[in-house]
Amino acid sequence: MAETAQFLITGVIAGAAYALLSLTWALVRKVSGQLFFVSGCMVVLGVLGTNALTERGWPMAPAVVVVVASAGAVTLAADVLILRRVARQTELSGTLVMLALAFAMEELLSLGFGPEPRQLAPAVAGPPVSFLGASLQRQQLVIVAATAVLITALVLAGRSRWGKAMRACAENPTGAMLVGIHPTAVRTIGLIIAAALGALSGVLLGPVAAMAPASGFLLSLKGFIAAALGGWGFLGATVAGLFLGLTESLTAGYISSDLKDVVSLALLLLVLLGKDSIRLRRVGRVRISDDRREAPVSTHPATD
Amino acid sequence: MSRIALLAVGASVVVGAVGCSAGQPSAQKDENSVYIGAMFDLTGPFAPVGTAERQAFTLAVAQAERDTGIRLRTRVEDSRTSPDTAVKITREYLRDKVSAIVGPTPTQLCDPAHRLSDAARTPMFCITPFPESTTPSLFLVDAPRVTLVGDVPAQFMQKRGWRRVACIYTADAGGKGYADAISRAAPRYGLEVVASESFQQGDTDLTAQLTKIRAAKPDVVYSCSSGANLIAVLKGMAQLRMPQPVFAGHASVNYDLAHLAASNLPEGGVYSDASPVLIPDQVPSGMAGAAKAKQFVDAYVKANGGKRPDTVAGYVADTVALIAQAAKAAGKGDPKSLARRIEKTCGYEGVLGRYCFSPDNHRGLASESNMIVRWTPAGSFRLTEVLSARQTPAPSPSAG
């Protein structure tokens, strides 16, 4: 019983971390239609940057503010110099540019901070706490609480005027401009928020995991899987992140730890294949209706 | 695709190439000179190891030139923890007719790369204990896998009275090598492997695997992994309140990780094997390598702003010294003469100990004893046991 509780708690905590990362992917997908491959780099920047400042005697809070702001500034520069120039190109161009940026950022992080792994001091120090026979680090409670707060804030923001503007820009930039929305500004703000969220995730995860410049990719991949499983919406990505964490933990606990990642990737494949078949059916229906009336077809994913 | 997209992809390739082309030949090509091609993982998951190796290589080349009086031409490339890149670099070096190749380090890179150097009869020194057998062109300065990551920990566990061993390993060639070695060594020392769980390189949460290990009630946990994966094991054990001692895998032992591990040491302690390079001031008197290790460590610390070297840096230093000594004795730097001369090297004392190669033995390090250290809360190592290598059953023979 205690073992089951431990697997479930472990799954929920891992899921919260995946959900946190999936939010960055979902947000960028919403505002730009692009895949945020630099998400993992932002997480690593959060850990390495905060560690570098605190080791130089900075108090934690200002260090976190500076690092999160730096992540936003780096993304703003990348957007102004590169990303917005490919915003209207094909999805493949955007994806390749994001991938190139991720590789370049990993190299730069290694050059700037060194290749060695670093960790952060926990926000709440102390021995592990027990819950239903399972034990967990205090910092993990902070991760779960922070994830809940951030998700709530993003979901509420998504339903605000800004959220509607963001959705309008993603679905129809020209139409959005006609009603007075500035798509480029909305897009840039979305990217900056996603980068800051990534760096903040790093600050939260840094005390429970040592990270090096090369650590971002695997974490980022899990965030991508959760966001894709959840249909690129905030709530969907959160639920998918938790589901992914639980599935991995229970697979490692009751089947085999060798199959943990196989199961999560298989899940992604199944969902993507299922979505493709649903999309094909939808396209078929729309084509039939097009014959009768000119119905608009939205190419962007549904949002919360 | 837009020009910007192409430019961005190109820029990242350039950044990668800058990291990749970490060094170019240090002098013009000369048929009679000794030309060493090296490859280390300067980027990717093994970058901390590769960076230390490159620093050791630079120091060792300068030292070898002073000791032998011969000029070494060198070139260093970044193998990026990628088998494809290691193969590509090996091809380039062979085309460039290098005298010998130093590296790569991870087993999964050494395996495909040394097949090429074998075909070209060019000596290659992989910085790994894992290949089961050597070949006419593959040399190793490390003890065999079964000894280093199997017999040494098993012998220590037996001495401590720890009978039930749990292994947590990375699901790659290196991690599986550790798990296989301890499984094979355990019965010889009266030990039982009661749990064996895997994880992916870079996984940050191992509590599911460790929960299963805890249920198996082991006396000791063997962290069968390299680099910072050890920290994830220790953090998971701390979370689950597991007091068992941990034996850290051979490739996790360095001062950076000792510093990171300091706040998560289990009640039973963390132990690992150690070389004279790791603890030069604690080496028992008379042990081979002690004096040279001290010199090497002092030079390394001075050249690297106080950063201390680990055992892997010692492998690189000894490899370069062995190649230079063999080249001096051979009087020329062509690969075949060099390989045959290295096979005749016996009694050379490097920073890790005494070496004795032969045509039938391409694993040179003749360990007389093995030091075991306990990791301290101050982020350092304290010598806790010296195991006699004579108690260790004979290692599996290499093909030579």
XYZ file of C-alpha atoms in Angstrom:
704
model
C 0.000 0.000 0.000
C 2.811 2.387 0.972
C 4.558 1.454 -2.277
C 1.476 2.260 -4.341
C 1.131 5.593 -2.555
C 4.792 6.330 -3.277
C 4.382 5.521 -6.985
C 1.264 7.733 -7.163
C 2.897 10.648 -5.328
C 6.034 10.298 -7.467
C 3.850 10.311 -10.569
C 1.938 13.418 -9.496
C 5.164 15.320 -8.728
C 6.828 14.307 -11.996
C 3.560 15.161 -13.729
C 3.496 18.622 -12.161
C 6.995 19.265 -13.519
C 5.967 18.035 -16.984
C 2.818 20.180 -16.811
C 4.890 23.228 -15.926
C 7.115 22.681 -18.961
C 4.213 21.835 -21.238
C 2.710 25.257 -20.494
C 5.663 26.946 -22.223
C 5.123 24.806 -25.318
C 1.364 25.397 -25.293
C 1.750 29.162 -24.866
C 4.210 29.552 -27.746
C 2.113 27.282 -29.936
C -0.896 29.492 -29.205
C 0.755 32.818 -29.958
C 2.988 31.839 -32.852
C 2.073 28.371 -34.043
C 5.737 27.408 -33.480
C 7.324 24.628 -31.428
C 9.258 26.000 -28.455
C 12.371 23.815 -28.581
C 14.308 26.316 -26.463
C 12.046 25.508 -23.491
C 14.675 23.150 -21.991
C 17.421 25.770 -22.439
C 15.334 28.269 -20.462
C 14.928 25.737 -17.652
C 18.688 25.175 -17.585
C 19.313 28.929 -17.731
C 17.077 29.241 -14.657
C 19.225 26.758 -12.724
C 22.698 27.770 -13.921
C 22.023 31.518 -13.845
C 20.525 31.483 -10.357
C 23.324 29.229 -9.116
C 25.982 31.535 -10.568
C 24.478 34.599 -8.877
C 23.803 32.970 -5.491
C 27.365 31.582 -5.446
C 28.544 35.181 -5.855
C 26.626 36.127 -2.730
C 23.362 37.348 -4.240
C 20.228 36.699 -2.174
C 17.900 34.182 -3.830
C 14.972 36.508 -4.647
C 16.869 39.178 -6.646
C 18.882 36.417 -8.353
C 15.663 34.744 -9.498
C 14.217 38.053 -10.725
C 17.376 38.862 -12.713
C 17.561 35.378 -14.245
C 13.875 35.249 -15.176
C 14.167 38.738 -16.690
C 17.301 37.651 -18.572
C 15.434 34.691 -20.058
C 12.778 37.124 -21.264
C 15.395 39.493 -22.666
C 17.201 36.695 -24.535
C 13.914 35.595 -26.065
C 13.018 39.162 -27.004
C 16.347 39.495 -28.804
C 15.876 36.153 -30.547
C 12.372 37.181 -31.581
C 13.378 40.598 -32.930
C 16.456 39.308 -34.727
C 15.209 35.965 -36.015
C 11.832 34.543 -35.007
C 9.481 37.269 -36.212
C 11.187 37.207 -39.597
C 10.138 33.589 -40.100
C 6.727 33.988 -38.453
C 4.971 34.090 -41.795
C 7.031 31.341 -43.380
C 6.104 27.668 -43.372
C 5.797 25.728 -40.126
C 8.891 23.748 -41.134
C 10.979 26.944 -41.303
C 9.831 27.981 -37.835
C 10.538 24.535 -36.421
C 14.035 24.436 -37.911
C 14.841 27.914 -36.620
C 13.675 26.986 -33.113
C 15.762 23.800 -33.213
C 18.802 25.745 -34.392
C 18.281 28.264 -31.596
C 18.029 25.457 -29.040
C 21.337 23.914 -30.178
C 23.049 27.308 -30.247
C 21.721 28.181 -26.778
C 22.956 24.896 -25.331
C 26.444 25.656 -26.654
C 26.302 29.203 -25.302
C 25.141 27.995 -21.874
C 28.064 25.575 -21.820
C 30.503 28.315 -22.797
C 29.043 30.763 -20.278
C 28.509 28.559 -17.245
C 30.784 25.568 -17.956
C 29.652 22.018 -18.705
C 29.411 20.870 -15.068
C 26.023 20.190 -13.460
C 24.721 22.627 -10.847
C 21.867 22.625 -8.333
C 20.021 25.160 -6.206
C 19.232 25.346 -2.529
C 15.615 24.365 -1.761
C 13.097 27.139 -1.101
C 11.924 25.204 1.953
C 14.695 23.292 3.697
C 14.129 20.343 6.003
C 13.754 16.567 6.033
C 11.261 14.817 3.729
C 7.616 14.842 4.796
C 5.292 11.828 4.916
C 1.938 11.721 3.172
C -0.237 8.587 3.013
C 2.797 6.451 3.752
C 4.828 8.016 0.948
C 7.642 10.455 1.499
C 8.406 13.566 -0.516
C 10.814 16.468 -0.432
C 9.468 19.799 0.781
C 10.614 21.402 -2.455
C 8.346 19.016 -4.355
C 5.373 20.452 -2.497
C 6.550 23.886 -3.617
C 6.672 22.621 -7.233
C 3.112 21.273 -7.055
C 1.789 24.469 -5.435
C 3.615 26.745 -7.877
C 2.395 24.694 -10.836
C -1.192 24.994 -9.619
C -0.857 28.771 -9.227
C 0.801 29.249 -12.619
C -1.715 27.074 -14.435
C -4.632 28.924 -12.842
C -3.081 32.249 -13.787
C -2.518 31.164 -17.389
C -6.003 29.706 -17.782
C -7.535 32.919 -16.393
C -5.273 35.021 -18.615
C -6.353 32.904 -21.574
C -9.969 33.884 -20.903
C -9.180 37.587 -20.509
C -9.080 40.190 -23.282
C -5.387 39.478 -23.706
C -6.071 35.769 -24.053
C -8.692 36.442 -26.687
C -6.300 38.770 -28.517
C -3.646 36.061 -28.365
C -6.029 33.501 -29.838
C -7.187 35.912 -32.503
C -3.600 36.632 -33.557
C -2.779 32.943 -33.783
C -5.895 32.049 -35.765
C -6.153 35.066 -38.056
C -3.460 37.778 -37.762
C -4.983 39.929 -40.511
C -8.415 39.830 -38.915
C -6.883 40.642 -35.528
C -5.134 43.687 -36.999
C -8.395 44.897 -38.464
C -9.946 45.032 -34.982
C -6.942 46.924 -33.520
C -4.802 44.107 -32.152
C -1.050 44.191 -32.842
C -0.191 40.536 -33.638
C 3.588 41.005 -33.486
C 3.425 42.576 -30.019
C 1.052 39.911 -28.713
C 3.317 37.222 -30.154
C 6.444 38.732 -28.604
C 4.784 39.097 -25.205
C 3.670 35.458 -25.374
C 7.205 34.314 -26.187
C 8.695 36.366 -23.352
C 6.179 34.966 -20.864
C 6.948 31.405 -22.044
C 10.713 31.971 -21.640
C 10.260 33.495 -18.198
C 8.029 30.571 -17.240
C 10.740 28.168 -18.441
C 13.401 29.898 -16.336
C 11.054 29.937 -13.334
C 10.504 26.193 -13.823
C 14.277 25.794 -13.637
C 14.373 27.689 -10.340
C 11.659 25.384 -8.993
C 13.238 22.170 -10.291
C 16.868 23.145 -9.526
C 16.777 22.019 -5.873
C 15.452 18.540 -6.733
C 17.646 17.863 -9.780
C 21.221 18.801 -10.687
C 21.301 20.243 -14.206
C 23.999 20.822 -16.809
C 23.672 22.638 -20.167
C 22.904 19.316 -21.851
C 20.117 18.442 -19.372
C 17.445 20.554 -21.032
C 16.620 18.335 -23.982
C 15.075 15.390 -22.132
C 13.009 17.674 -19.881
C 11.912 19.707 -22.862
C 10.876 16.547 -24.693
C 8.620 15.536 -21.800
C 7.014 18.987 -21.877
C 6.453 18.625 -25.615
C 4.850 15.196 -25.189
C 2.514 16.526 -22.492
C 1.549 19.574 -24.563
C 0.927 17.464 -27.672
C -1.047 14.872 -25.681
C -3.134 17.653 -24.184
C -3.983 19.216 -27.542
C -1.857 22.352 -26.932
C -4.338 23.894 -24.491
C -3.294 24.976 -20.976
C -5.709 22.722 -19.138
C -5.221 19.866 -21.572
C -1.434 20.081 -21.268
C -1.685 20.122 -17.474
C -3.897 17.058 -17.343
C -1.694 15.313 -19.922
C 1.435 16.181 -17.906
C -0.045 14.633 -14.783
C -1.218 11.603 -16.766
C 2.257 11.214 -18.272
C 3.949 11.437 -14.868
C 1.584 8.887 -13.342
C 1.905 6.525 -16.311
C 5.690 6.650 -16.165
C 5.798 6.112 -12.408
C 3.328 3.224 -12.420
C 5.057 1.620 -15.414
C 8.449 1.840 -13.691
C 6.908 0.592 -10.432
C 4.704 -2.260 -11.615
C 5.964 -3.301 -15.053
C 9.595 -2.385 -15.710
C 11.711 0.731 -15.441
C 13.100 -0.162 -18.898
C 9.640 0.545 -20.360
C 9.003 3.898 -18.641
C 9.914 6.102 -21.604
C 8.701 3.596 -24.178
C 5.203 3.837 -22.725
C 5.138 7.660 -22.763
C 6.362 7.793 -26.367
C 3.885 5.099 -27.388
C 1.110 7.162 -25.805
C 2.148 10.179 -27.850
C 2.151 8.117 -31.037
C -1.306 6.730 -30.305
C -2.738 10.177 -29.602
C -1.155 11.700 -32.713
C -2.419 8.855 -34.882
C -5.881 9.195 -33.325
C -5.883 12.953 -33.904
C -4.873 12.502 -37.520
C -7.778 10.211 -38.158
C -10.171 12.652 -36.413
C -8.743 15.554 -38.445
C -9.180 13.594 -41.679
C -12.805 12.914 -40.804
C -13.306 16.625 -40.007
C -11.691 17.699 -43.294
C -13.994 15.285 -45.099
C -17.052 16.841 -43.405
C -15.867 20.387 -44.136
C -15.296 19.569 -47.804
C -18.846 18.282 -48.053
C -20.169 21.450 -46.412
C -17.884 23.592 -48.649
C -19.812 22.293 -51.617
C -22.970 23.763 -50.145
C -21.644 26.902 -48.406
C -18.203 28.420 -48.010
C -17.411 27.450 -44.425
C -14.093 28.750 -42.977
C -11.624 26.083 -41.912
C -9.506 26.745 -38.841
C -6.037 25.238 -39.150
C -5.016 26.040 -35.574
C -5.547 23.795 -32.621
C -8.457 24.251 -30.280
C -7.639 26.329 -27.213
C -8.929 26.424 -23.670
C 12.591 27.701 -46.777
C 13.352 31.314 -46.010
C 16.865 32.712 -46.023
C 16.529 33.554 -42.337
C 15.729 29.953 -41.499
C 18.728 28.786 -43.484
C 20.915 31.414 -41.839
C 19.774 30.370 -38.359
C 20.422 26.695 -39.066
C 23.777 27.668 -40.541
C 24.640 29.770 -37.500
C 23.936 26.892 -35.143
C 26.074 24.616 -37.295
C 28.863 27.207 -37.084
C 28.502 27.385 -33.289
C 28.650 23.596 -33.193
C 31.627 23.570 -35.490
C 33.449 26.050 -33.259
C 32.933 23.637 -30.367
C 33.749 20.690 -32.599
C 36.970 22.031 -34.070
C 38.436 22.598 -30.665
C 41.903 22.251 -32.023
C 43.772 22.120 -35.267
C 47.131 20.541 -35.945
C 49.590 22.429 -33.814
C 52.314 22.309 -36.453
C 52.832 21.564 -40.106
C 52.702 17.936 -41.184
C 55.985 16.044 -41.102
C 56.276 12.333 -41.990
C 58.722 11.585 -39.178
C 57.018 13.532 -36.414
C 54.562 12.127 -33.885
C 51.031 13.255 -34.604
C 48.375 12.558 -31.949
C 44.698 12.952 -32.818
C 42.485 13.244 -29.745
C 38.718 13.280 -29.347
C 36.902 14.246 -26.184
C 33.235 14.977 -25.476
C 33.420 18.739 -25.152
C 29.643 19.062 -25.574
C 26.729 16.783 -24.707
C 26.088 14.802 -21.520
C 29.763 13.820 -21.103
C 31.024 17.408 -21.495
C 32.253 17.718 -17.871
C 34.434 14.633 -18.403
C 35.571 15.728 -21.868
C 36.526 19.206 -20.725
C 38.716 17.805 -17.928
C 40.264 15.390 -20.440
C 41.159 18.203 -22.825
C 42.778 20.182 -20.012
C 44.761 17.107 -18.963
C 45.729 16.459 -22.604
C 47.160 19.971 -23.025
C 49.207 19.626 -19.851
C 50.358 16.112 -20.687
C 51.525 17.064 -24.184
C 53.701 19.863 -22.779
C 55.062 17.547 -20.083
C 55.757 14.723 -22.546
C 57.634 17.112 -24.851
C 59.783 18.202 -21.924
C 60.388 14.607 -20.765
C 61.191 13.054 -24.153
C 62.535 16.023 -26.075
C 60.400 15.151 -29.085
C 57.872 17.451 -30.695
C 54.274 16.244 -30.634
C 51.808 17.539 -33.179
C 48.273 17.391 -31.832
C 44.714 17.941 -32.875
C 41.663 17.819 -30.598
C 38.097 17.303 -31.830
C 34.749 17.256 -30.044
C 33.123 13.819 -30.291
C 29.905 15.355 -28.858
C 28.971 12.081 -27.059
C 27.879 10.841 -30.482
C 29.012 7.543 -32.068
C 28.521 9.018 -35.568
C 30.778 11.961 -34.762
C 33.405 9.661 -33.233
C 33.422 7.560 -36.412
C 33.664 10.680 -38.596
C 36.578 12.064 -36.557
C 38.356 8.687 -36.612
C 38.044 8.581 -40.424
C 39.499 12.108 -40.643
C 42.415 11.215 -38.393
C 43.155 8.064 -40.367
C 43.025 10.033 -43.626
C 45.383 12.525 -42.018
C 47.706 9.631 -41.078
C 47.927 10.308 -37.356
C 50.437 8.253 -35.343
C 47.901 7.406 -32.616
C 44.394 8.342 -31.503
C 43.511 9.270 -27.911
C 39.841 8.729 -27.039
C 36.930 8.467 -27.376
C 35.648 7.938 -23.834
C 32.108 6.490 -23.733
C 31.923 2.798 -24.620
C 29.268 3.405 -27.257
C 31.731 5.689 -29.087
C 34.789 3.483 -28.644
C 33.129 0.391 -30.096
C 32.506 1.686 -33.650
C 35.569 3.962 -33.722
C 38.160 1.316 -32.865
C 36.950 -0.934 -35.678
C 38.164 1.708 -38.120
C 41.503 2.179 -36.368
C 41.935 -1.615 -36.326
C 41.474 -1.773 -40.070
C 44.103 0.968 -40.504
C 46.471 -0.578 -37.906
C 46.613 2.727 -36.048
C 46.813 2.540 -32.235
C 43.749 3.916 -30.479
C 43.577 4.466 -26.710
C 39.935 4.454 -25.616
C 39.505 6.078 -22.205
C 37.100 3.435 -20.947
C 37.407 0.145 -19.083
C 34.439 -1.361 -20.858
C 35.519 -3.128 -24.049
C 35.467 -6.849 -23.204
C 38.578 -7.522 -25.210
C 41.273 -5.541 -26.895
C 42.444 -5.902 -30.505
C 45.866 -5.502 -32.177
C 45.304 -1.739 -32.408
C 43.103 -1.045 -29.378
C 44.952 -0.144 -26.181
C 43.458 0.672 -22.789
C 45.184 2.310 -19.859
C 42.457 1.203 -17.494
C 41.942 -2.019 -15.586
C 39.466 -4.431 -17.194
C 35.804 -3.779 -16.657
C 35.191 -6.895 -14.645
C 37.953 -5.889 -12.222
C 37.312 -2.192 -11.946
C 33.541 -2.001 -11.730
C 32.852 -5.610 -10.740
C 35.535 -7.150 -8.522
C 36.733 -4.005 -6.745
C 33.294 -2.937 -5.450
C 32.335 -6.570 -4.749
C 35.525 -7.143 -2.748
C 34.886 -3.988 -0.734
C 31.230 -4.901 -0.117
C 32.279 -8.362 1.038
C 34.804 -6.846 3.498
C 32.088 -4.588 4.906
C 29.693 -7.492 5.331
C 27.185 -6.143 2.815
C 25.689 -9.188 1.146
C 22.558 -7.900 -0.597
C 23.376 -5.545 -3.446
C 20.949 -3.403 -5.459
C 22.070 -1.961 -8.770
C 20.546 1.141 -10.358
C 21.960 1.658 -13.843
C 21.631 3.923 -16.850
C 19.986 2.213 -19.812
C 23.037 2.639 -22.060
C 26.151 0.624 -22.876
C 28.086 2.066 -19.921
C 25.341 1.480 -17.325
C 24.588 -2.010 -18.601
C 28.333 -2.729 -18.469
C 28.393 -1.880 -14.754
C 25.270 -3.952 -14.051
C 26.665 -6.916 -15.963
C 30.062 -6.676 -14.225
C 28.631 -6.628 -10.686
C 26.208 -9.461 -11.525
C 29.142 -11.573 -12.693
C 31.404 -10.650 -9.785
C 28.798 -10.970 -7.007
C 28.685 -14.808 -6.724
C 32.491 -14.971 -6.456
C 32.329 -12.828 -3.299
C 29.216 -14.392 -1.775
C 27.016 -11.428 -2.715
C 23.516 -11.429 -4.147
C 22.120 -8.824 -6.535
C 18.619 -8.441 -5.086
C 17.338 -5.639 -7.359
C 18.390 -4.131 -10.646
C 16.574 -1.067 -11.999
C 17.330 1.134 -14.996
C 16.800 4.779 -15.902
C 17.558 7.076 -18.809
C 20.703 9.227 -18.834
C 19.622 12.616 -17.433
C 16.414 11.433 -15.696
C 15.832 13.728 -12.747
C 13.440 11.653 -10.631
C 14.331 8.060 -9.775
C 11.996 7.565 -6.832
C 9.877 4.925 -8.621
C 12.963 2.773 -9.273
C 14.345 3.416 -5.779
C 10.991 2.492 -4.172
C 11.337 -0.943 -5.768
C 14.945 -1.159 -4.640
C 13.956 -0.193 -1.088
C 11.376 -2.985 -1.068
C 14.133 -5.501 -1.908
C 15.918 -4.527 1.360
C 19.486 -4.260 0.021
C 22.521 -3.778 2.285
C 24.143 -1.482 -0.270
C 23.077 0.384 -3.426
C 25.504 0.366 -6.340
C 25.051 3.440 -8.543
C 25.931 1.894 -11.899
C 26.101 5.124 -13.849
C 28.377 7.959 -14.811
C 28.459 11.678 -14.107
C 25.638 13.587 -12.443
C 23.229 10.640 -12.528
C 24.654 9.801 -9.096
C 23.102 12.998 -7.718
C 19.630 11.885 -8.842
C 20.222 8.543 -7.074
C 21.304 10.262 -3.835
C 18.437 12.756 -3.899
C 15.928 9.955 -4.475
C 17.391 7.931 -1.606
C 17.265 10.964 0.699
C 13.617 11.512 -0.213
C 12.773 7.863 0.518
C 14.827 7.966 3.741
C 17.029 5.112 2.577
C 20.023 4.880 4.951
C 21.949 2.274 2.917
C 25.510 3.015 1.860
C 26.049 3.766 -1.815
C 28.961 2.630 -3.942
C 29.412 5.252 -6.658
C 30.236 4.153 -10.183
C 33.805 4.642 -11.324
C 32.911 7.472 -13.758
C 31.037 9.543 -11.158
C 34.060 10.204 -9.003
C 35.229 13.803 -9.187
C 35.304 16.904 -7.020
C 32.417 18.678 -8.796
C 30.089 15.802 -8.019
C 31.473 15.388 -4.508
C 30.522 19.017 -3.913
C 26.999 18.462 -5.299
C 26.564 15.207 -3.377
C 27.670 16.684 -0.046
C 24.169 17.736 1.024
C 22.613 14.378 0.109
C 24.976 11.803 1.563
C 23.056 8.819 2.999
C 23.568 7.717 6.588
C 25.603 4.726 5.416
C 27.915 6.961 3.376
C 29.025 7.065 -0.244
C 32.107 5.076 -1.293
C 34.010 4.700 -4.515
C 37.323 3.533 -5.872
C 40.023 6.173 -6.205
C 43.265 6.736 -8.048
C 46.383 8.574 -6.852
C 45.247 11.556 -8.969
C 42.085 11.936 -6.900
C 43.766 11.887 -3.476
C 47.491 12.532 -4.048
C 48.084 13.526 -0.432
C 46.546 10.355 1.005
C 48.230 7.734 -1.175
C 50.031 5.138 1.006
C 53.784 5.432 0.743
C 55.378 3.169 -1.815
C 52.305 2.940 -4.018
C 53.187 3.308 -7.700
C 52.186 6.605 -9.246
C 52.076 8.631 -6.021
C 54.924 11.053 -6.793
C 53.939 11.635 -10.419
C 50.291 12.044 -9.460
C 51.206 14.784 -6.995
C 53.188 16.645 -9.692
C 50.380 16.246 -12.205
C 47.699 17.427 -9.770
C 49.745 20.480 -8.784
C 50.274 21.431 -12.429
C 46.588 20.822 -13.281
C 45.330 22.886 -10.341
C 47.701 25.717 -11.249
C 46.670 25.698 -14.904
C 42.943 25.492 -14.220
C 42.287 28.095 -11.576
C 42.217 25.740 -8.609
C 40.020 23.092 -10.221
C 41.133 19.582 -9.253
C 41.520 16.711 -11.747
C 39.799 13.351 -11.567
C 40.942 9.858 -12.492
C 39.848 10.238 -16.119
C 42.237 13.179 -16.497
C 44.933 10.828 -15.202
C 44.140 8.273 -17.922
C 44.652 10.934 -20.579
C 47.914 12.126 -19.006
C 49.310 8.589 -18.880
C 48.150 7.797 -22.423
C 49.989 10.795 -23.869
C 53.114 9.989 -21.850
C 53.066 6.345 -23.006
C 52.715 7.346 -26.656
C 55.568 9.869 -26.371
C 57.826 7.365 -24.580
C 57.109 4.715 -27.207
C 57.730 7.176 -30.046
C 61.037 8.173 -28.529
C 62.079 4.536 -28.175
C 60.891 3.667 -31.699
C 62.621 6.681 -33.173
C 59.728 7.305 -35.533
C 56.062 8.086 -35.394
C 54.422 5.760 -37.901
C 51.415 3.941 -36.402
C 52.688 0.371 -36.832
C 56.099 1.019 -35.252
C 54.419 2.918 -32.455
C 51.952 0.093 -31.710
C 54.710 -2.523 -31.624
C 56.827 -0.296 -29.356
C 53.932 0.306 -26.937
C 53.563 -3.488 -26.682
C 57.144 -3.591 -25.402
C 56.559 -0.916 -22.759
C 56.763 -2.499 -19.325
C 57.543 -0.903 -15.977
C 56.669 2.669 -16.947
C 55.288 4.552 -13.939
C 52.582 7.064 -14.751
C 50.251 9.130 -12.601
C 47.872 6.204 -12.047
C 50.418 3.465 -11.414
C 52.797 1.141 -13.215
C 52.171 -0.012 -16.775
C 53.172 -3.228 -18.475
C 51.958 -3.943 -22.001
C 52.725 -6.942 -24.191
C 51.429 -8.270 -27.516
C 48.953 -10.327 -25.481
C 48.084 -7.587 -23.021
C 46.890 -4.237 -24.288
C 45.497 -3.263 -20.880
C 48.562 -1.725 -19.387
C 47.728 -0.676 -15.849
C 49.084 -3.311 -13.503
C 47.092 -2.518 -10.347
C 48.897 -3.635 -7.248
C 46.197 -2.359 -4.937
C 42.934 -0.463 -5.100
C 42.070 2.472 -2.896
C 38.524 3.000 -1.657
C 37.452 6.449 -0.483
C 34.477 7.706 1.496
C 32.839 10.902 0.256
C 32.798 13.614 2.906
C 30.178 16.277 3.739
C 32.832 18.851 2.839
C 32.735 17.758 -0.799
C 35.977 15.815 -0.695
C 37.268 12.239 -0.334
C 38.841 10.390 2.571
C 40.856 7.192 2.060
C 39.069 4.453 3.946
C 40.414 1.127 2.654
C 43.223 -0.237 0.510
C 42.299 -3.518 -1.149
C 45.010 -5.837 -2.274
C 44.674 -6.648 -5.957
C 46.077 -10.116 -5.222
C 42.797 -10.966 -3.507
C 40.947 -10.119 -6.677
C 40.231 -13.138 -8.884
C 42.019 -13.051 -12.232
C 40.345 -10.762 -14.738
C 38.973 -12.117 -17.976
C 41.810 -12.367 -20.487
C 42.015 -9.810 -23.229
C 42.395 -10.933 -26.798
C 45.516 -8.882 -27.187
